[in-house]
Every structure is written in C-alpha cells, then in structure tokens.
C-alpha cells in the first residue's frame, strides 16, 4: 500500500511538472492561428476596398488596394484578375495619346501575367485581343491569335478555328479589293439559259491596292496550310483555301498572266472538290470566278440587335467575382450567326469587364432563326444584350 501511495504521488508530481509545458507549447499554435486570421482579414479588407472603389469608378485606387491584397497574399486567386480589369477600365478606346496607350499596355501586361500562370485562360486572351482591336493595332491582334493557335495545350478544334478566323479576314481583305466595281468589268449575260456573265478583273488605279490584296492572299494561304496541317479534315479550311486561290486567279488576270490565272483556278477547283467531299456536297462555297455571294464564307450581312430572333437564349451565369465586386449592368455581345442559326463567333464590345466573359459564353450557346436573303439562308452579324442585376 505504501508503495502504491508513493507511485501515485510521483505521477501527480510529474503531471504538475509537465502540464504547464504542454500549455506553453499550445500557446504559439494558437498565436499563429490568430495571426493568420488577422492577415486574412487584412487581405479581405483590401479586396473589399478595391471592389468598393471599382464600383465607384475609382479604378486607380482599386488597383492600389488589389495590389496590396496580392502583396499580403501572393497566392490570392482573384486579385490578379481584379487588377487587370481595373487597369483595362482606365483605358479609353479611341484615345491615341501616349498616356492612354500606356494604360492599355499595362492592362495587356496584367492579362499576360494571368496567361503565364494558366495559358488556357480564355478571359485573359479575349481581353488582350479586345484591347489591341480598340487600339486598332491589327498586327498585334494577328500576332496574339497566332500565338494562341500555336498553343498545343488547346483543343485542336479551337486552334483550327483560330487559324481559320485569320484566313477568313485575309480572304475578305483581298475580296474587298478585287470585287470593287472599279476593278472589274462584267460582260453582258449570254443568251443561253443559266449562262453566267463573264467577269474580267483589271488592275486597280492605285497599284498599292493590288499589292495589299496580294499580301492578304499570300499570308492567308500560309495560315490555311497551318490549319490544314493541324486538322486536314476541316471543311472550312478547304473552303477558305479555295476562296484564296480564287483571289489569286483574279490577281493573276489583273497582271495579264493567263497561264497563272488558269493554274490558280484549277487549284481552287481541287480545294473546292475536297471541301465538297468532306461535306457531302451540302454547301456551296466561293470559287475562282468571283462567286463569293453563293458561299458560306462571304461577309455576313448586318442584322442589328437580334435578341428578338433568338430561338434559344440561355441566361448567363453571374460570376461570383463579379458579385463580390458589386458589378452589374448590361453587356452587348457582337455575334456572327451561320446559315443554320448557330453562333459561330462572339465578342463582348461593351459593358462591365467582370461580366463580359459570362455574356460571351451565354451568347455562344444561343440559337437564332435563320436569316434569308432572296430565299436563301445567309450568315448575319448582330448584337445580343445581357442584363446583370444584383439581387
């Protein structure tokens, strides 16, 4: 019994000795948690202050607060995007002053930093293209699109779409010149039924226009080969190649080179045949004789605001970051709708930056009644609006 009492007293003594030590070991852990909570509150306070200034249009102050939040928490998920968009909202489209251009470049750099962390970010890429377009710097737009199209991490269909979007612009650049009324002569229509009037293309009065058309064709043909190397079964790429070769034939005729004209016409027919093979002959495309008005790749006609023509117009998802920043308002999206009523391209042209990507994503899912011209379905470009209201 005596030994049992001694052991109990020894255990009590040990407990007395070590318990304070255990408490003191727990104190630093509790203090660290408290400091972490305080730091998190500071970050939140800076983000809230940035969002408040953003809502009030004080974009410079907003950038200061968002940058402070990022300094406190370098891994903050949304602060870099808030910085980029607040910088973008300081840029004024149409103002070519060095100070304003510098604002645009600063926004572009902020978006590039986002892409450096995640090359697949569509919002950052779209914002860069939008700013360059607003700057009317088409070479930078092209450079950015080509860089994006060359990103092997992107899905192949998306990369092919980017390539063909550039090729389509090149074709339209050349076609606008070759089909100008001053640059062609149309002979009277023949007496035979369905006999087409002969068209002769002649050198523009301003030779610079000729060389511009040739440049557009040459670079378009280079890019369409990149598209076909990536996706050889892409019918749109073959259609565009046929169109560009048709433009080459027109330019050859302008120079008086009948042999080259015939060669390009034959190549255009071969590309056209491949397009028909891939599509089962369902679509008629522009050939080498200026039949651009018959094909799906002609410039779309303008349709104005086309909300009322929507057969299906899914509501956009309200981004949480936009809710946190108190962003609301109307976003206008410019869309191109194909002959079947599907949206084939969409770009936000105004509205709060934090809401634009959501509006574009919704627009891409919309469907519209086909637009008819002389009884035939045609592409149309129009505007779709989306309203975001905080509840």
mmCIF file of C-alpha atoms in Angstrom:
data_model
loop_
_atom_site.group_PDB
_atom_site.id
_atom_site.type_symbol
_atom_site.label_atom_id
_atom_site.label_comp_id
_atom_site.label_asym_id
_atom_site.label_seq_id
_atom_site.Cartn_x
_atom_site.Cartn_y
_atom_site.Cartn_z
ATOM 1 C CA UNK A 1 0.000 0.000 0.000
ATOM 2 C CA UNK A 2 2.834 2.334 0.937
ATOM 3 C CA UNK A 3 4.474 1.706 -2.474
ATOM 4 C CA UNK A 4 1.157 2.403 -4.253
ATOM 5 C CA UNK A 5 0.810 5.758 -2.468
ATOM 6 C CA UNK A 6 4.395 6.693 -3.364
ATOM 7 C CA UNK A 7 3.795 5.886 -7.043
ATOM 8 C CA UNK A 8 0.609 7.964 -7.103
ATOM 9 C CA UNK A 9 2.391 10.937 -5.586
ATOM 10 C CA UNK A 10 5.196 10.588 -8.170
ATOM 11 C CA UNK A 11 2.668 10.548 -11.025
ATOM 12 C CA UNK A 12 0.951 13.633 -9.621
ATOM 13 C CA UNK A 13 4.298 15.400 -9.396
ATOM 14 C CA UNK A 14 5.142 14.556 -12.978
ATOM 15 C CA UNK A 15 1.730 15.827 -14.109
ATOM 16 C CA UNK A 16 2.335 19.059 -12.222
ATOM 17 C CA UNK A 17 5.737 19.490 -13.876
ATOM 18 C CA UNK A 18 4.719 18.747 -17.467
ATOM 19 C CA UNK A 19 1.238 20.277 -17.732
ATOM 20 C CA UNK A 20 2.461 23.919 -17.816
ATOM 21 C CA UNK A 21 4.938 22.922 -20.513
ATOM 22 C CA UNK A 22 2.110 21.458 -22.611
ATOM 23 C CA UNK A 23 0.074 24.648 -22.270
ATOM 24 C CA UNK A 24 3.026 26.766 -23.299
ATOM 25 C CA UNK A 25 3.506 24.528 -26.386
ATOM 26 C CA UNK A 26 -0.103 25.117 -27.359
ATOM 27 C CA UNK A 27 0.141 28.889 -26.965
ATOM 28 C CA UNK A 28 2.373 29.509 -30.063
ATOM 29 C CA UNK A 29 -0.011 27.404 -32.174
ATOM 30 C CA UNK A 30 -2.982 29.491 -31.044
ATOM 31 C CA UNK A 31 -1.000 32.681 -31.608
ATOM 32 C CA UNK A 32 -0.105 31.565 -35.143
ATOM 33 C CA UNK A 33 -3.759 30.921 -35.905
ATOM 34 C CA UNK A 34 -4.667 34.337 -34.580
ATOM 35 C CA UNK A 35 -2.018 35.989 -36.746
ATOM 36 C CA UNK A 36 -3.279 34.033 -39.776
ATOM 37 C CA UNK A 37 -6.819 35.245 -39.091
ATOM 38 C CA UNK A 38 -5.585 38.814 -38.806
ATOM 39 C CA UNK A 39 -3.677 38.550 -42.094
ATOM 40 C CA UNK A 40 -6.717 37.054 -43.813
ATOM 41 C CA UNK A 41 -8.846 39.916 -42.504
ATOM 42 C CA UNK A 42 -6.333 42.428 -43.854
ATOM 43 C CA UNK A 43 -6.432 40.769 -47.277
ATOM 44 C CA UNK A 44 -10.214 40.736 -47.229
ATOM 45 C CA UNK A 45 -10.315 44.388 -46.207
ATOM 46 C CA UNK A 46 -8.051 45.347 -49.132
ATOM 47 C CA UNK A 47 -10.138 43.325 -51.597
ATOM 48 C CA UNK A 48 -13.348 44.885 -50.257
ATOM 49 C CA UNK A 49 -11.827 48.365 -50.517
ATOM 50 C CA UNK A 50 -10.708 47.613 -54.060
ATOM 51 C CA UNK A 51 -14.172 46.347 -55.006
ATOM 52 C CA UNK A 52 -15.796 49.430 -53.477
ATOM 53 C CA UNK A 53 -13.520 51.774 -55.415
ATOM 54 C CA UNK A 54 -14.083 49.738 -58.578
ATOM 55 C CA UNK A 55 -17.856 50.104 -58.247
ATOM 56 C CA UNK A 56 -17.429 53.850 -57.744
ATOM 57 C CA UNK A 57 -15.228 54.151 -60.830
ATOM 58 C CA UNK A 58 -12.067 54.941 -58.855
ATOM 59 C CA UNK A 59 -10.024 52.445 -60.844
ATOM 60 C CA UNK A 60 -6.581 53.712 -59.820
ATOM 61 C CA UNK A 61 -7.470 53.373 -56.136
ATOM 62 C CA UNK A 62 -8.985 49.978 -56.852
ATOM 63 C CA UNK A 63 -5.690 48.818 -58.396
ATOM 64 C CA UNK A 64 -3.782 50.045 -55.324
ATOM 65 C CA UNK A 65 -5.972 48.022 -52.961
ATOM 66 C CA UNK A 66 -5.961 44.895 -55.111
ATOM 67 C CA UNK A 67 -2.166 45.070 -55.386
ATOM 68 C CA UNK A 68 -1.890 45.453 -51.616
ATOM 69 C CA UNK A 69 -4.051 42.363 -51.215
ATOM 70 C CA UNK A 70 -1.730 40.493 -53.572
ATOM 71 C CA UNK A 71 1.327 41.625 -51.609
ATOM 72 C CA UNK A 72 -0.252 40.280 -48.427
ATOM 73 C CA UNK A 73 -1.317 37.057 -50.141
ATOM 74 C CA UNK A 74 0.756 36.294 -53.292
ATOM 75 C CA UNK A 75 -1.439 33.245 -53.963
ATOM 76 C CA UNK A 76 -4.720 35.171 -53.927
ATOM 77 C CA UNK A 77 -6.889 33.678 -56.661
ATOM 78 C CA UNK A 78 -8.852 36.696 -57.862
ATOM 79 C CA UNK A 79 -6.706 39.743 -57.062
ATOM 80 C CA UNK A 80 -4.603 39.434 -60.286
ATOM 81 C CA UNK A 81 -7.755 39.395 -62.409
ATOM 82 C CA UNK A 82 -9.225 42.345 -60.490
ATOM 83 C CA UNK A 83 -6.005 44.271 -61.140
ATOM 84 C CA UNK A 84 -6.082 43.524 -64.862
ATOM 85 C CA UNK A 85 -9.710 44.547 -65.258
ATOM 86 C CA UNK A 86 -9.339 47.718 -63.207
ATOM 87 C CA UNK A 87 -6.365 48.633 -65.409
ATOM 88 C CA UNK A 88 -8.395 47.869 -68.539
ATOM 89 C CA UNK A 89 -11.218 50.117 -67.372
ATOM 90 C CA UNK A 90 -8.774 53.011 -67.187
ATOM 91 C CA UNK A 91 -8.064 52.655 -70.914
ATOM 92 C CA UNK A 92 -10.245 54.843 -73.165
ATOM 93 C CA UNK A 93 -10.851 53.377 -76.659
ATOM 94 C CA UNK A 94 -10.198 55.909 -79.396
ATOM 95 C CA UNK A 95 -7.739 57.968 -77.364
ATOM 96 C CA UNK A 96 -4.318 57.610 -79.036
ATOM 97 C CA UNK A 97 -2.418 59.747 -76.504
ATOM 98 C CA UNK A 98 0.776 58.134 -75.144
ATOM 99 C CA UNK A 99 -0.641 58.178 -71.624
ATOM 100 C CA UNK A 100 -3.765 56.312 -72.648
ATOM 101 C CA UNK A 101 -1.859 53.805 -74.793
ATOM 102 C CA UNK A 102 0.347 53.148 -71.766
ATOM 103 C CA UNK A 103 -2.785 52.335 -69.759
ATOM 104 C CA UNK A 104 -3.828 49.833 -72.396
ATOM 105 C CA UNK A 105 -0.374 48.263 -72.462
ATOM 106 C CA UNK A 106 -0.408 47.990 -68.656
ATOM 107 C CA UNK A 107 -3.708 46.121 -68.813
ATOM 108 C CA UNK A 108 -2.373 43.833 -71.531
ATOM 109 C CA UNK A 109 0.690 43.045 -69.437
ATOM 110 C CA UNK A 110 -1.518 42.212 -66.445
ATOM 111 C CA UNK A 111 -3.555 39.815 -68.593
ATOM 112 C CA UNK A 112 -0.355 38.276 -69.965
ATOM 113 C CA UNK A 113 0.711 37.520 -66.397
ATOM 114 C CA UNK A 114 -2.559 35.658 -65.933
ATOM 115 C CA UNK A 115 -1.876 33.677 -69.115
ATOM 116 C CA UNK A 116 1.641 32.904 -67.907
ATOM 117 C CA UNK A 117 0.125 31.128 -64.903
ATOM 118 C CA UNK A 118 -2.650 29.477 -66.909
ATOM 119 C CA UNK A 119 -2.191 29.511 -70.717
ATOM 120 C CA UNK A 120 -5.726 28.181 -71.217
ATOM 121 C CA UNK A 121 -7.475 31.236 -69.745
ATOM 122 C CA UNK A 122 -9.954 32.412 -72.353
ATOM 123 C CA UNK A 123 -10.909 35.591 -70.484
ATOM 124 C CA UNK A 124 -7.337 36.920 -70.417
ATOM 125 C CA UNK A 125 -6.744 36.075 -74.075
ATOM 126 C CA UNK A 126 -10.029 37.684 -75.167
ATOM 127 C CA UNK A 127 -9.258 40.827 -73.182
ATOM 128 C CA UNK A 128 -5.850 41.211 -74.842
ATOM 129 C CA UNK A 129 -7.386 40.866 -78.314
ATOM 130 C CA UNK A 130 -10.138 43.329 -77.411
ATOM 131 C CA UNK A 131 -7.685 45.984 -76.235
ATOM 132 C CA UNK A 132 -5.481 45.602 -79.309
ATOM 133 C CA UNK A 133 -8.554 45.923 -81.522
ATOM 134 C CA UNK A 134 -9.566 49.048 -79.650
ATOM 135 C CA UNK A 135 -6.066 50.363 -80.272
ATOM 136 C CA UNK A 136 -6.577 49.459 -83.944
ATOM 137 C CA UNK A 137 -3.358 47.504 -83.804
ATOM 138 C CA UNK A 138 -4.358 44.686 -86.138
ATOM 139 C CA UNK A 139 -0.819 43.329 -86.383
ATOM 140 C CA UNK A 140 -0.773 42.740 -82.630
ATOM 141 C CA UNK A 141 -4.209 41.155 -82.855
ATOM 142 C CA UNK A 142 -2.940 38.782 -85.505
ATOM 143 C CA UNK A 143 0.214 38.042 -83.522
ATOM 144 C CA UNK A 144 -1.858 37.262 -80.424
ATOM 145 C CA UNK A 145 -4.272 34.986 -82.298
ATOM 146 C CA UNK A 146 -1.407 33.106 -83.974
ATOM 147 C CA UNK A 147 0.316 32.670 -80.622
ATOM 148 C CA UNK A 148 -2.904 31.282 -79.172
ATOM 149 C CA UNK A 149 -3.490 28.999 -82.143
ATOM 150 C CA UNK A 150 0.017 27.608 -81.745
ATOM 151 C CA UNK A 151 -0.639 26.567 -78.142
ATOM 152 C CA UNK A 152 -0.598 22.762 -78.223
ATOM 153 C CA UNK A 153 -2.427 22.643 -74.881
ATOM 154 C CA UNK A 154 -5.608 23.945 -76.510
ATOM 155 C CA UNK A 155 -8.075 21.530 -78.138
ATOM 156 C CA UNK A 156 -7.394 21.005 -81.843
ATOM 157 C CA UNK A 157 -10.839 22.291 -82.969
ATOM 158 C CA UNK A 158 -10.281 25.552 -81.101
ATOM 159 C CA UNK A 159 -6.833 26.003 -82.599
ATOM 160 C CA UNK A 160 -8.181 25.302 -86.091
ATOM 161 C CA UNK A 161 -10.979 27.823 -85.507
ATOM 162 C CA UNK A 162 -8.430 30.489 -84.578
ATOM 163 C CA UNK A 163 -6.402 29.821 -87.719
ATOM 164 C CA UNK A 164 -9.450 29.898 -89.979
ATOM 165 C CA UNK A 165 -10.696 33.130 -88.385
ATOM 166 C CA UNK A 166 -7.490 34.811 -89.566
ATOM 167 C CA UNK A 167 -7.752 33.225 -93.009
ATOM 168 C CA UNK A 168 -11.326 34.459 -93.351
ATOM 169 C CA UNK A 169 -10.169 38.011 -92.597
ATOM 170 C CA UNK A 170 -7.395 37.691 -95.188
ATOM 171 C CA UNK A 171 -9.852 36.487 -97.819
ATOM 172 C CA UNK A 172 -12.237 39.343 -97.093
ATOM 173 C CA UNK A 173 -9.314 41.803 -97.270
ATOM 174 C CA UNK A 174 -8.453 40.635 -100.797
ATOM 175 C CA UNK A 175 -12.032 40.133 -101.940
ATOM 176 C CA UNK A 176 -12.979 43.677 -100.970
ATOM 177 C CA UNK A 177 -10.355 44.945 -103.420
ATOM 178 C CA UNK A 178 -10.836 42.514 -106.307
ATOM 179 C CA UNK A 179 -14.614 42.798 -106.254
ATOM 180 C CA UNK A 180 -14.651 46.589 -106.118
ATOM 181 C CA UNK A 181 -16.755 47.871 -109.006
ATOM 182 C CA UNK A 182 -13.836 49.891 -110.374
ATOM 183 C CA UNK A 183 -11.596 46.822 -110.544
ATOM 184 C CA UNK A 184 -13.714 44.538 -112.702
ATOM 185 C CA UNK A 185 -15.755 44.558 -115.883
ATOM 186 C CA UNK A 186 -18.812 42.400 -116.411
ATOM 187 C CA UNK A 187 -19.768 41.425 -119.957
ATOM 188 C CA UNK A 188 -23.454 41.206 -120.920
ATOM 189 C CA UNK A 189 -25.042 37.921 -119.907
ATOM 190 C CA UNK A 190 -25.142 35.294 -122.653
ATOM 191 C CA UNK A 191 -28.307 34.208 -124.413
ATOM 192 C CA UNK A 192 -28.174 30.608 -123.196
ATOM 193 C CA UNK A 193 -30.200 29.773 -120.059
ATOM 194 C CA UNK A 194 -28.152 29.892 -116.848
ATOM 195 C CA UNK A 195 -25.152 31.187 -118.785
ATOM 196 C CA UNK A 196 -23.094 33.354 -116.443
ATOM 197 C CA UNK A 197 -21.857 36.787 -117.390
ATOM 198 C CA UNK A 198 -18.099 36.854 -117.950
ATOM 199 C CA UNK A 199 -16.137 38.925 -115.434
ATOM 200 C CA UNK A 200 -12.738 40.415 -116.204
ATOM 201 C CA UNK A 201 -10.580 41.711 -113.390
ATOM 202 C CA UNK A 202 -8.344 44.702 -114.039
ATOM 203 C CA UNK A 203 -5.516 46.407 -112.201
ATOM 204 C CA UNK A 204 -6.711 48.964 -109.620
ATOM 205 C CA UNK A 205 -5.951 52.611 -110.357
ATOM 206 C CA UNK A 206 -3.963 52.638 -107.126
ATOM 207 C CA UNK A 207 -1.374 49.872 -107.504
ATOM 208 C CA UNK A 208 -0.965 49.802 -103.715
ATOM 209 C CA UNK A 209 -4.415 48.227 -103.526
ATOM 210 C CA UNK A 210 -3.246 45.410 -105.786
ATOM 211 C CA UNK A 211 -0.187 44.715 -103.635
ATOM 212 C CA UNK A 212 -2.296 44.878 -100.480
ATOM 213 C CA UNK A 213 -4.669 42.258 -101.910
ATOM 214 C CA UNK A 214 -1.727 40.081 -102.881
ATOM 215 C CA UNK A 215 -0.225 40.375 -99.394
ATOM 216 C CA UNK A 216 -3.542 39.360 -97.810
ATOM 217 C CA UNK A 217 -3.809 36.336 -100.115
ATOM 218 C CA UNK A 218 -0.241 35.204 -99.517
ATOM 219 C CA UNK A 219 -0.416 35.354 -95.749
ATOM 220 C CA UNK A 220 -3.864 33.766 -95.806
ATOM 221 C CA UNK A 221 -2.539 30.829 -97.810
ATOM 222 C CA UNK A 222 0.312 30.415 -95.322
ATOM 223 C CA UNK A 223 -2.064 30.280 -92.371
ATOM 224 C CA UNK A 224 -4.603 28.000 -94.066
ATOM 225 C CA UNK A 225 -1.817 25.469 -94.553
ATOM 226 C CA UNK A 226 -1.169 25.636 -90.810
ATOM 227 C CA UNK A 227 -4.858 24.987 -90.220
ATOM 228 C CA UNK A 228 -4.869 22.022 -92.608
ATOM 229 C CA UNK A 229 -1.679 20.577 -91.126
ATOM 230 C CA UNK A 230 -3.449 20.654 -87.766
ATOM 231 C CA UNK A 231 -6.865 19.484 -88.987
ATOM 232 C CA UNK A 232 -6.700 18.099 -92.549
ATOM 233 C CA UNK A 233 -10.383 17.117 -92.450
ATOM 234 C CA UNK A 234 -11.569 20.644 -91.649
ATOM 235 C CA UNK A 235 -14.013 21.578 -94.450
ATOM 236 C CA UNK A 236 -13.968 25.287 -93.630
ATOM 237 C CA UNK A 237 -10.204 25.406 -94.125
ATOM 238 C CA UNK A 238 -10.564 23.788 -97.565
ATOM 239 C CA UNK A 239 -13.335 26.227 -98.442
ATOM 240 C CA UNK A 240 -11.176 29.186 -97.463
ATOM 241 C CA UNK A 241 -8.228 27.781 -99.380
ATOM 242 C CA UNK A 242 -10.440 27.577 -102.456
ATOM 243 C CA UNK A 243 -11.526 31.184 -101.922
ATOM 244 C CA UNK A 244 -7.942 32.420 -101.588
ATOM 245 C CA UNK A 245 -6.818 30.554 -104.686
ATOM 246 C CA UNK A 246 -9.742 32.153 -106.477
ATOM 247 C CA UNK A 247 -8.449 35.562 -105.388
ATOM 248 C CA UNK A 248 -5.012 34.564 -106.696
ATOM 249 C CA UNK A 249 -6.587 33.845 -110.083
ATOM 250 C CA UNK A 250 -8.186 37.296 -110.140
ATOM 251 C CA UNK A 251 -4.888 38.965 -109.274
ATOM 252 C CA UNK A 252 -3.128 36.977 -112.000
ATOM 253 C CA UNK A 253 -5.687 38.224 -114.502
ATOM 254 C CA UNK A 254 -5.106 41.779 -113.295
ATOM 255 C CA UNK A 255 -1.439 41.303 -114.181
ATOM 256 C CA UNK A 256 -2.302 39.817 -117.562
ATOM 257 C CA UNK A 257 -0.879 36.381 -116.724
ATOM 258 C CA UNK A 258 -3.356 33.956 -118.301
ATOM 259 C CA UNK A 259 -1.251 30.880 -117.509
ATOM 260 C CA UNK A 260 -1.081 31.685 -113.799
ATOM 261 C CA UNK A 261 -4.779 32.514 -113.763
ATOM 262 C CA UNK A 262 -5.639 29.081 -115.163
ATOM 263 C CA UNK A 263 -3.296 27.352 -112.713
ATOM 264 C CA UNK A 264 -4.857 29.070 -109.708
ATOM 265 C CA UNK A 265 -8.358 28.331 -110.979
ATOM 266 C CA UNK A 266 -7.518 24.626 -111.238
ATOM 267 C CA UNK A 267 -6.045 24.606 -107.742
ATOM 268 C CA UNK A 268 -9.145 26.384 -106.437
ATOM 269 C CA UNK A 269 -11.353 23.731 -108.020
ATOM 270 C CA UNK A 270 -9.304 20.966 -106.380
ATOM 271 C CA UNK A 271 -9.647 22.595 -102.960
ATOM 272 C CA UNK A 272 -13.345 23.119 -103.591
ATOM 273 C CA UNK A 273 -13.743 19.461 -104.525
ATOM 274 C CA UNK A 274 -12.087 18.414 -101.257
ATOM 275 C CA UNK A 275 -14.476 20.669 -99.351
ATOM 276 C CA UNK A 276 -17.436 19.063 -101.120
ATOM 277 C CA UNK A 277 -16.087 15.585 -100.396
ATOM 278 C CA UNK A 278 -15.856 16.399 -96.687
ATOM 279 C CA UNK A 279 -19.317 17.950 -96.525
ATOM 280 C CA UNK A 280 -21.082 15.599 -98.891
ATOM 281 C CA UNK A 281 -21.631 18.473 -101.292
ATOM 282 C CA UNK A 282 -24.156 20.135 -98.982
ATOM 283 C CA UNK A 283 -22.577 23.585 -99.043
ATOM 284 C CA UNK A 284 -21.774 25.824 -101.970
ATOM 285 C CA UNK A 285 -18.626 27.863 -101.476
ATOM 286 C CA UNK A 286 -16.871 30.696 -103.236
ATOM 287 C CA UNK A 287 -14.885 29.523 -106.230
ATOM 288 C CA UNK A 288 -12.312 31.101 -108.506
ATOM 289 C CA UNK A 289 -14.721 33.142 -110.594
ATOM 290 C CA UNK A 290 -15.942 35.656 -108.039
ATOM 291 C CA UNK A 291 -18.952 33.638 -106.853
ATOM 292 C CA UNK A 292 -18.462 34.805 -103.297
ATOM 293 C CA UNK A 293 -22.132 35.669 -102.932
ATOM 294 C CA UNK A 294 -23.019 31.973 -103.064
ATOM 295 C CA UNK A 295 -20.849 30.667 -100.268
ATOM 296 C CA UNK A 296 -20.906 30.391 -96.501
ATOM 297 C CA UNK A 297 -17.635 32.333 -96.236
ATOM 298 C CA UNK A 298 -18.906 35.564 -97.689
ATOM 299 C CA UNK A 299 -19.002 38.522 -95.292
ATOM 300 C CA UNK A 300 -22.125 38.240 -93.089
ATOM 301 C CA UNK A 301 -24.888 40.787 -93.544
ATOM 302 C CA UNK A 302 -25.647 43.228 -90.723
ATOM 303 C CA UNK A 303 -28.669 42.381 -88.618
ATOM 304 C CA UNK A 304 -28.684 44.977 -85.833
ATOM 305 C CA UNK A 305 -29.943 43.889 -82.404
ATOM 306 C CA UNK A 306 -31.146 40.304 -82.869
ATOM 307 C CA UNK A 307 -32.406 39.365 -79.387
ATOM 308 C CA UNK A 308 -35.913 39.014 -80.846
ATOM 309 C CA UNK A 309 -34.756 36.408 -83.377
ATOM 310 C CA UNK A 310 -33.437 34.087 -80.691
ATOM 311 C CA UNK A 311 -34.968 30.628 -80.672
ATOM 312 C CA UNK A 312 -32.951 29.721 -77.599
ATOM 313 C CA UNK A 313 -31.095 32.267 -75.445
ATOM 314 C CA UNK A 314 -29.696 30.721 -72.241
ATOM 315 C CA UNK A 315 -29.222 33.112 -69.346
ATOM 316 C CA UNK A 316 -25.594 33.821 -68.420
ATOM 317 C CA UNK A 317 -24.080 32.581 -65.174
ATOM 318 C CA UNK A 318 -23.444 35.507 -62.815
ATOM 319 C CA UNK A 319 -19.707 35.222 -61.923
ATOM 320 C CA UNK A 320 -19.055 35.106 -58.192
ATOM 321 C CA UNK A 321 -16.127 37.505 -58.555
ATOM 322 C CA UNK A 322 -18.475 39.993 -60.213
ATOM 323 C CA UNK A 323 -20.953 39.603 -57.331
ATOM 324 C CA UNK A 324 -18.147 40.151 -54.829
ATOM 325 C CA UNK A 325 -17.143 43.328 -56.663
ATOM 326 C CA UNK A 326 -20.755 44.517 -56.953
ATOM 327 C CA UNK A 327 -20.540 44.582 -60.753
ATOM 328 C CA UNK A 328 -23.836 44.822 -62.607
ATOM 329 C CA UNK A 329 -25.164 46.304 -65.843
ATOM 330 C CA UNK A 330 -25.739 45.410 -69.491
ATOM 331 C CA UNK A 331 -23.212 43.662 -71.720
ATOM 332 C CA UNK A 332 -23.506 43.892 -75.506
ATOM 333 C CA UNK A 333 -22.089 40.958 -77.464
ATOM 334 C CA UNK A 334 -21.441 41.037 -81.202
ATOM 335 C CA UNK A 335 -22.168 37.637 -82.724
ATOM 336 C CA UNK A 336 -21.911 36.019 -86.124
ATOM 337 C CA UNK A 337 -24.722 33.560 -86.793
ATOM 338 C CA UNK A 338 -24.380 30.924 -89.505
ATOM 339 C CA UNK A 339 -26.961 29.823 -92.053
ATOM 340 C CA UNK A 340 -28.473 27.320 -89.616
ATOM 341 C CA UNK A 341 -28.852 29.882 -86.813
ATOM 342 C CA UNK A 342 -25.878 28.762 -84.689
ATOM 343 C CA UNK A 343 -23.458 31.289 -83.217
ATOM 344 C CA UNK A 344 -20.004 30.795 -84.737
ATOM 345 C CA UNK A 345 -18.256 33.733 -83.046
ATOM 346 C CA UNK A 346 -18.991 36.102 -80.182
ATOM 347 C CA UNK A 347 -17.183 39.113 -78.753
ATOM 348 C CA UNK A 348 -18.251 41.498 -75.982
ATOM 349 C CA UNK A 349 -17.980 45.089 -77.214
ATOM 350 C CA UNK A 350 -19.130 46.984 -74.132
ATOM 351 C CA UNK A 351 -20.351 46.536 -70.585
ATOM 352 C CA UNK A 352 -18.675 45.815 -67.214
ATOM 353 C CA UNK A 353 -15.451 43.887 -67.683
ATOM 354 C CA UNK A 354 -16.231 41.403 -64.911
ATOM 355 C CA UNK A 355 -19.413 40.366 -66.719
ATOM 356 C CA UNK A 356 -18.218 40.173 -70.319
ATOM 357 C CA UNK A 357 -16.902 36.617 -70.364
ATOM 358 C CA UNK A 358 -20.137 35.265 -68.864
ATOM 359 C CA UNK A 359 -22.154 37.101 -71.529
ATOM 360 C CA UNK A 360 -19.948 35.770 -74.328
ATOM 361 C CA UNK A 361 -20.230 32.204 -73.017
ATOM 362 C CA UNK A 362 -24.018 32.528 -72.931
ATOM 363 C CA UNK A 363 -24.119 34.027 -76.433
ATOM 364 C CA UNK A 364 -22.167 31.084 -77.835
ATOM 365 C CA UNK A 365 -24.933 28.756 -76.622
ATOM 366 C CA UNK A 366 -27.763 30.770 -78.218
ATOM 367 C CA UNK A 367 -29.575 29.799 -81.411
ATOM 368 C CA UNK A 368 -31.448 32.047 -83.811
ATOM 369 C CA UNK A 369 -33.938 31.771 -86.636
ATOM 370 C CA UNK A 370 -32.036 31.523 -89.943
ATOM 371 C CA UNK A 371 -31.818 34.770 -91.897
ATOM 372 C CA UNK A 372 -32.945 34.532 -95.530
ATOM 373 C CA UNK A 373 -31.755 36.644 -98.430
ATOM 374 C CA UNK A 374 -33.588 36.103 -101.718
ATOM 375 C CA UNK A 375 -34.956 32.930 -100.191
ATOM 376 C CA UNK A 376 -31.502 31.576 -99.305
ATOM 377 C CA UNK A 377 -30.123 31.285 -95.738
ATOM 378 C CA UNK A 378 -27.168 33.589 -95.089
ATOM 379 C CA UNK A 379 -24.798 34.472 -92.293
ATOM 380 C CA UNK A 380 -25.684 37.517 -90.241
ATOM 381 C CA UNK A 381 -23.800 39.613 -87.732
ATOM 382 C CA UNK A 382 -25.774 41.245 -84.957
ATOM 383 C CA UNK A 383 -25.851 42.374 -81.355
ATOM 384 C CA UNK A 384 -27.173 40.464 -78.355
ATOM 385 C CA UNK A 385 -27.606 42.118 -74.970
ATOM 386 C CA UNK A 386 -27.471 40.571 -71.497
ATOM 387 C CA UNK A 387 -28.529 42.368 -68.324
ATOM 388 C CA UNK A 388 -26.946 41.517 -64.974
ATOM 389 C CA UNK A 389 -28.762 42.742 -61.849
ATOM 390 C CA UNK A 390 -27.599 42.017 -58.313
ATOM 391 C CA UNK A 391 -30.420 40.619 -56.203
#
